[in-house]
Tab-separated table of C-alpha atoms and ligand atoms in Angstrom:
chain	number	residue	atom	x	y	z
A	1	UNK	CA	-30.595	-2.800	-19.687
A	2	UNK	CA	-28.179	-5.523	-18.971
A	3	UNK	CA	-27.609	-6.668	-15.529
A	4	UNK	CA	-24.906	-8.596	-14.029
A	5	UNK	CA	-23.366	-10.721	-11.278
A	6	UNK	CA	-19.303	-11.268	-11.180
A	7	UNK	CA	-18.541	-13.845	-8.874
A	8	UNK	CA	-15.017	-15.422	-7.937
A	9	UNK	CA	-12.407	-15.829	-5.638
A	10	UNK	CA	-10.192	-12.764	-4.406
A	11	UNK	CA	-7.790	-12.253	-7.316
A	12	UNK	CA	-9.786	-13.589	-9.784
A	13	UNK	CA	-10.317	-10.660	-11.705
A	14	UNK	CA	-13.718	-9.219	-10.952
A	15	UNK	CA	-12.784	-5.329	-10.320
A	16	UNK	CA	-10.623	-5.522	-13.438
A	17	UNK	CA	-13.102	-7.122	-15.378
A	18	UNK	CA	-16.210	-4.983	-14.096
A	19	UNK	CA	-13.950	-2.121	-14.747
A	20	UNK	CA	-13.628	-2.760	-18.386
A	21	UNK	CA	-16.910	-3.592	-19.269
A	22	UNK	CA	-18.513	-1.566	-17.473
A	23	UNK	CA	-16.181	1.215	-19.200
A	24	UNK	CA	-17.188	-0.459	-22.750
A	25	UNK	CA	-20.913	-1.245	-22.603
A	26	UNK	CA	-21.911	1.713	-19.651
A	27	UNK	CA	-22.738	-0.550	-17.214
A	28	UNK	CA	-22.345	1.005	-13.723
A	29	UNK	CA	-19.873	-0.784	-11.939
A	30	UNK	CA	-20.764	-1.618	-7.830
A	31	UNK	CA	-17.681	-3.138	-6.134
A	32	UNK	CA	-19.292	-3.805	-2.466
A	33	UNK	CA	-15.691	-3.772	-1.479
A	34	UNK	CA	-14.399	-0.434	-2.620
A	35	UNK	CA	-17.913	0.761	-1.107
A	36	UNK	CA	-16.683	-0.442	1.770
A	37	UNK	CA	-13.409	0.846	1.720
A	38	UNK	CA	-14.477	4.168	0.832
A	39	UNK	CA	-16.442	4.254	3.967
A	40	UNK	CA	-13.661	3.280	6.122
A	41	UNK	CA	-11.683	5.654	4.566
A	42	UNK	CA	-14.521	8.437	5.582
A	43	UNK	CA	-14.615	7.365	9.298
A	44	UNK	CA	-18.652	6.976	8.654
A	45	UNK	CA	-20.534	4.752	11.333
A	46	UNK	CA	-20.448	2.177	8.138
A	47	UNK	CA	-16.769	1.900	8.017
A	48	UNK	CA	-16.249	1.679	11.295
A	49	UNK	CA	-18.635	-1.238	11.542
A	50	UNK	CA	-17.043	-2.877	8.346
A	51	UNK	CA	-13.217	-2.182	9.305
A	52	UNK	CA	-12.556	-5.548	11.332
A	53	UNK	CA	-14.400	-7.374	9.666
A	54	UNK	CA	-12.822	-6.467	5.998
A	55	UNK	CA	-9.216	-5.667	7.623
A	56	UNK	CA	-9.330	-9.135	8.542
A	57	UNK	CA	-10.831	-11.201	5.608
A	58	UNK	CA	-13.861	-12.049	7.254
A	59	UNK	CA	-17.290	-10.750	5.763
A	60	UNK	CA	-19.379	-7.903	6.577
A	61	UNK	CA	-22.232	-9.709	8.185
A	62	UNK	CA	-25.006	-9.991	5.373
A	63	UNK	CA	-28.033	-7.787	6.043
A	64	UNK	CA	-25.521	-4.747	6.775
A	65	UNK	CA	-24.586	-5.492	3.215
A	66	UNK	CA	-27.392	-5.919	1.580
A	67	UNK	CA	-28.728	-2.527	2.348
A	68	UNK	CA	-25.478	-1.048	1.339
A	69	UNK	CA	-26.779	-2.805	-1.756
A	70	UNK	CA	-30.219	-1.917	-1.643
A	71	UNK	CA	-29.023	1.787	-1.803
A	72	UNK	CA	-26.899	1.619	-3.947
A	73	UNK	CA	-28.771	-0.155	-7.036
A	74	UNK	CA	-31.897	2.884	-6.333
A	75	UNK	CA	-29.715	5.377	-7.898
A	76	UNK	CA	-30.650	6.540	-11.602
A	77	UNK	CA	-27.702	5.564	-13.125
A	78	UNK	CA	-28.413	2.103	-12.629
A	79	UNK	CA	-32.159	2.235	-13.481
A	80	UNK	CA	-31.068	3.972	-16.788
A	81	UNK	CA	-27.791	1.667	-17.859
A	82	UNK	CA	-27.725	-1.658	-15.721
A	83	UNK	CA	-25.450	-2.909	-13.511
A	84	UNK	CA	-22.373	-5.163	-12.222
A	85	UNK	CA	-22.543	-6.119	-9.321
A	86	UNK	CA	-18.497	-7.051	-8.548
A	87	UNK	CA	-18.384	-9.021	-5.105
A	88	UNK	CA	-21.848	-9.199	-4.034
A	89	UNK	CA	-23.401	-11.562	-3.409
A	90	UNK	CA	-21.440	-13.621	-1.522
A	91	UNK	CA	-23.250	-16.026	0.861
A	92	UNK	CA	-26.547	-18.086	-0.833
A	93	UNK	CA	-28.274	-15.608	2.285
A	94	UNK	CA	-27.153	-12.070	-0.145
A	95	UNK	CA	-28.171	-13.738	-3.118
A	96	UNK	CA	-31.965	-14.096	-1.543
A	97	UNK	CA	-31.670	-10.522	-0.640
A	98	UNK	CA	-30.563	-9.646	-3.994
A	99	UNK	CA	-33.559	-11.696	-5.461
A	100	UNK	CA	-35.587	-9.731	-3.101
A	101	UNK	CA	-34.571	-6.499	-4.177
A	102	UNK	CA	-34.933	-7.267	-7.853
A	103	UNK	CA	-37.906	-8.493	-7.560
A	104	UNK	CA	-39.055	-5.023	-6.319
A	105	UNK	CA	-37.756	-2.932	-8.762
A	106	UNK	CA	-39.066	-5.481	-11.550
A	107	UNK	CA	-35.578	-6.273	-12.566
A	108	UNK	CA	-34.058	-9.625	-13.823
A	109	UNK	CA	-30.410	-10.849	-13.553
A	110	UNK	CA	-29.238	-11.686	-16.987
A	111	UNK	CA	-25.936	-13.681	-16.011
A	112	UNK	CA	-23.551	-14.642	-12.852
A	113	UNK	CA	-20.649	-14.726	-14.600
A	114	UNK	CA	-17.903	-16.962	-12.351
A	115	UNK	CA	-14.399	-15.759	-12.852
A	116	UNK	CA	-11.516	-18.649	-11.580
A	117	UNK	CA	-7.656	-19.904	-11.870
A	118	UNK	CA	-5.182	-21.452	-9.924
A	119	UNK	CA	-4.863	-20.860	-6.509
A	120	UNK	CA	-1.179	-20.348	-6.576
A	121	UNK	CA	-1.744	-17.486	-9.462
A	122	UNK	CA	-5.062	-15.936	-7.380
A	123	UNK	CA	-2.368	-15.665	-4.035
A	124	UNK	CA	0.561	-14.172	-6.408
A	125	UNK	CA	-1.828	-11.451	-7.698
A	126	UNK	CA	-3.015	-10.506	-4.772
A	127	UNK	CA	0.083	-10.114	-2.908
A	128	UNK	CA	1.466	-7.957	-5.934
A	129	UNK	CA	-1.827	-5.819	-6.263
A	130	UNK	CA	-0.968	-2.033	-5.509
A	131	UNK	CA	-3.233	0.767	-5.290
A	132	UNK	CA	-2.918	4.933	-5.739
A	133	UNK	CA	-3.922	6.704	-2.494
A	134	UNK	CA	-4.482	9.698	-5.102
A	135	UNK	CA	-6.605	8.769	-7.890
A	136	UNK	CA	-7.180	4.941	-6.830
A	137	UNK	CA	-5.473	3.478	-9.609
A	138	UNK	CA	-4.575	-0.679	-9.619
A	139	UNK	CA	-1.590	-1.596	-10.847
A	140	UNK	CA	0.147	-5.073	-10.063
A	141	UNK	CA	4.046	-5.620	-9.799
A	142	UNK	CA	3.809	-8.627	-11.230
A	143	UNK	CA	1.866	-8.364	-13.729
A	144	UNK	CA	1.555	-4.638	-14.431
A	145	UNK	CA	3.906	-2.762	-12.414
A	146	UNK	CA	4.172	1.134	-12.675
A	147	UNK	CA	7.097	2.982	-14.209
A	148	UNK	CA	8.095	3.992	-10.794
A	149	UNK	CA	7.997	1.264	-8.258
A	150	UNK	CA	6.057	3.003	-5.787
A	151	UNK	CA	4.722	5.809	-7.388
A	152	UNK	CA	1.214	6.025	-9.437
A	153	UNK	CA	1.560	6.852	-13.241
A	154	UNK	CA	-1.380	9.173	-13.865
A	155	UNK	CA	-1.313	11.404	-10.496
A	156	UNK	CA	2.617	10.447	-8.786
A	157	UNK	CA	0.742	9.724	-5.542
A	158	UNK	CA	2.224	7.212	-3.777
A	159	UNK	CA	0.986	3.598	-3.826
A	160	UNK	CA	0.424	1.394	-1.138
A	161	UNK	CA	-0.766	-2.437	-0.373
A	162	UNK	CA	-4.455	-3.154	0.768
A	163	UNK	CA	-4.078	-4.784	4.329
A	164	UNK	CA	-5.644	-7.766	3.233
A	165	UNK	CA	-3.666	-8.351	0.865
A	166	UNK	CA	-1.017	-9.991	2.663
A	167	UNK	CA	-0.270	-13.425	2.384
A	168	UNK	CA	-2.221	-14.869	5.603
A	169	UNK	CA	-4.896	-12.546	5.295
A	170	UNK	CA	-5.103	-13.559	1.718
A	171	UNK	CA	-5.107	-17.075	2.131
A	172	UNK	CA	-7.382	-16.875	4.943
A	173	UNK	CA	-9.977	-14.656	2.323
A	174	UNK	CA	-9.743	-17.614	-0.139
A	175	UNK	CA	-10.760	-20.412	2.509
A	176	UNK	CA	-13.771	-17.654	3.278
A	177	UNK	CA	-14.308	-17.737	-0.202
A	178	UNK	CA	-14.343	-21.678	-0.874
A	179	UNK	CA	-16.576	-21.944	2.184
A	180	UNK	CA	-19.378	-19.651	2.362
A	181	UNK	CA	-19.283	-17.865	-1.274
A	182	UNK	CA	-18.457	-21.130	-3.599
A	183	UNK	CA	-22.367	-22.448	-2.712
A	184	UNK	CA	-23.482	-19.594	-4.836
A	185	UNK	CA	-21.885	-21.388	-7.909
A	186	UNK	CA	-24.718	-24.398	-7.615
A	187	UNK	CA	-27.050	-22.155	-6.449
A	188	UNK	CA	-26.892	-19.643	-10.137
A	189	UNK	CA	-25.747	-22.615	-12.480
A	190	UNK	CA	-30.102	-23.844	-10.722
A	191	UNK	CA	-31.044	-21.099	-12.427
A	192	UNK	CA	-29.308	-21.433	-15.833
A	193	UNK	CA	-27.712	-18.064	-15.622
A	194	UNK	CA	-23.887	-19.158	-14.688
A	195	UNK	CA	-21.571	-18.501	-17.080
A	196	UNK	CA	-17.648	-19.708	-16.666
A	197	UNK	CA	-14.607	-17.891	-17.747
A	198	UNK	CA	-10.945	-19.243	-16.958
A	199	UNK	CA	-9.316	-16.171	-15.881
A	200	UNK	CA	-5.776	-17.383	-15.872
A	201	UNK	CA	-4.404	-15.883	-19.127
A	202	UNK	CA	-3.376	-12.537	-20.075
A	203	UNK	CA	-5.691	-9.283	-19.633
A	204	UNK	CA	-6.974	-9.362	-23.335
A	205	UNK	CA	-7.475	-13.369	-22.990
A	206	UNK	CA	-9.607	-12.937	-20.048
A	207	UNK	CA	-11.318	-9.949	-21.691
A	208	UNK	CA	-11.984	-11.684	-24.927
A	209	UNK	CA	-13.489	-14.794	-22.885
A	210	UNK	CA	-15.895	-12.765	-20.676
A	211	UNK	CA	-17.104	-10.643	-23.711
A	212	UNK	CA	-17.730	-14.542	-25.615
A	213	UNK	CA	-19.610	-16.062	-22.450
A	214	UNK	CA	-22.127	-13.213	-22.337
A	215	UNK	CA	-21.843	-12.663	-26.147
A	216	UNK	CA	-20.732	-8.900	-26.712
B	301	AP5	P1	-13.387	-7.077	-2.309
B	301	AP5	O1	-12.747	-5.774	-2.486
B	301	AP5	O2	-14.599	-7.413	-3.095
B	301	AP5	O3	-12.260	-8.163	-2.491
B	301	AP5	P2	-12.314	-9.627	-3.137
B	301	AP5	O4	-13.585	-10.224	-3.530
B	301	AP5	O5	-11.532	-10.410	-2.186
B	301	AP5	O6	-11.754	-9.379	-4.526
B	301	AP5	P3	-10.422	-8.725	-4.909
B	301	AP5	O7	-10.610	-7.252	-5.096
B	301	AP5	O8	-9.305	-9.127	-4.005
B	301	AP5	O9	-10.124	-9.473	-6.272
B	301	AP5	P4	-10.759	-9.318	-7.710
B	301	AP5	O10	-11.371	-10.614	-8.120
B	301	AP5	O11	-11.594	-8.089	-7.848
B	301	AP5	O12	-9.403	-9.179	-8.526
B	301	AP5	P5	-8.755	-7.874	-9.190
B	301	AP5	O13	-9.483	-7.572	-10.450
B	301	AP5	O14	-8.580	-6.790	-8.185
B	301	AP5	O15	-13.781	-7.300	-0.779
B	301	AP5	C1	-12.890	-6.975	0.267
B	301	AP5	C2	-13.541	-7.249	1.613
B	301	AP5	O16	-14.753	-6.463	1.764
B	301	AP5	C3	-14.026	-8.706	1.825
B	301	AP5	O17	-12.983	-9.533	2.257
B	301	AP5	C4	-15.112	-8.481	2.896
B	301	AP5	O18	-14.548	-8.258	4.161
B	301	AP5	C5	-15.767	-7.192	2.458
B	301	AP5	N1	-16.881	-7.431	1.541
B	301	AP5	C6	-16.964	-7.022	0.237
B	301	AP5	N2	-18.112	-7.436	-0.294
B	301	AP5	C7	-18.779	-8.115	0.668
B	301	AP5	C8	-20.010	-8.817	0.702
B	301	AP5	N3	-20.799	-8.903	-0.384
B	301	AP5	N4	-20.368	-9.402	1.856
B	301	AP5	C9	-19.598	-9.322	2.945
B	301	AP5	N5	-18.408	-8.700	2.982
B	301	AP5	C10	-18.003	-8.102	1.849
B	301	AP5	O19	-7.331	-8.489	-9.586
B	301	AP5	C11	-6.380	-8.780	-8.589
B	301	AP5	C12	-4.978	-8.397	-9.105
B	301	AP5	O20	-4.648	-9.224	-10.221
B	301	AP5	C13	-4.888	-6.946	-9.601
B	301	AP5	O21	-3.634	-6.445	-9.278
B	301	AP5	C14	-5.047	-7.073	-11.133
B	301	AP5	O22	-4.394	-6.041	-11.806
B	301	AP5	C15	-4.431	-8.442	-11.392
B	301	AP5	N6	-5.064	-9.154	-12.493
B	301	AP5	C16	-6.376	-9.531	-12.571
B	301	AP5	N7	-6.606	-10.217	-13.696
B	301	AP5	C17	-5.401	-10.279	-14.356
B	301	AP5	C18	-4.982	-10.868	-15.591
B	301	AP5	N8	-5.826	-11.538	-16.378
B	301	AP5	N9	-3.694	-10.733	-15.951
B	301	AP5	C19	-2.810	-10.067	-15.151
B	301	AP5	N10	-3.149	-9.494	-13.982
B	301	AP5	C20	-4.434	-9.598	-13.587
């Protein structure tokens, strides 16, 4: 059972990268965010709690979080394959949580793996990100745009923009990033479990790196 943190800055890569792996080595992927946005999506007491905090680029405030956690890592999927845990934690307060809840089931963290690159290249992806109301899939306009501008590939539902992904909320995500998840960096590499991948280069780069720093 392998289990794993992805940490970074919005745009970094962590969804695509969770996505992947967790695709190639059964590893059940937990994006915190897309939990998030399902439940805003829903209407549930959850999402309405989480909407102005996530619509805005602030962050859900941490024990509300951490149970969402909690929850989620009981499941039997994750006590059979592992985990990766894509966007949580993200305050040195989550990670205590997190240790907390490990510590219960018995369970170790193998790596925090710390994905990074320019800020000018973290903004442009973001901005360019698109997703499928249908089926939910990501594609980018920059960097891998559908066949139809504004339609999805595999279902023709129509894509749309996340509203955080514009420019000022984007930018205003990144400064949350640098100050109140970017402490988490010191506080893993303490432990001997960070491990750095430059995710500026091209999907099978990034992908070849990651799969090297944890060695698969
Ligand atoms: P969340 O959904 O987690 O957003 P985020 O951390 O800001 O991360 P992103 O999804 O923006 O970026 P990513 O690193 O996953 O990049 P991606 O792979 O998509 O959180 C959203 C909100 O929820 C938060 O702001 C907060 O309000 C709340 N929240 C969530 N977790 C929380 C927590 N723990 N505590 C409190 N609040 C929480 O890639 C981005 C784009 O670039 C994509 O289009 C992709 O296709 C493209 N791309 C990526 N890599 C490459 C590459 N190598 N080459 C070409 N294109 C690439």
């Amino acid at each position: 059972m392998t289990n794993l943190v992805f940490l970074g800055p919005p745009g970094a890569g962590k969804g695509t990268f969770a996505g992947m792996l967790g695709n190639d080595f059964q590893l059940v992927h937990i994006s915190t965010g897309d939990i998030l946005r399902a439940e805003m999506k829903a209407g549930s007491p959850l999402g309405e709690q989480a909407k102005r905090y996530v619509e805005s680029g602030g962050l859900v405030p941490d024990e509300i979080i951490a149970d969402v956690v909690d929850v989620r890592l009981r499941a039997d999927d994750v006590r059979t394959n592992g985990f990766i845990l894509d966007g949580f934690p993200r305050t040195v307060r989550q990670a205590e949580l997190l240790d907390d809840v490990l510590a219960r089931h018995h369970w170790k963290l193998d790596a925090a793996v710390l994905f990074d690159t320019r800020r000018d290249l973290l903004l442009s992806r973001l901005t360019a990100r698109r997703l499928c109301r249908g089926c939910g899939r990501m594609f980018n306009v920059l960097y891998g745009p559908p066949k139809k501008e504004t339609v999805c590939d595999d279902c023709g539902e129509a894509l749309y923009q996340r509203a955080d992904d514009s420019k000022e909320t984007a930018l205003g995500r990144l400064d949350v990033y640098d100050q109140q998840t970017a402490p988490l960096i010191d506080f893993y590499e303490r432990r001997g479990l960070l491990k750095r991948v430059d995710s500026g280069g091209t999907l099978d780069t990034v992908n070849a790196l990651v799969r090297s720093v944890l060695s698969l």
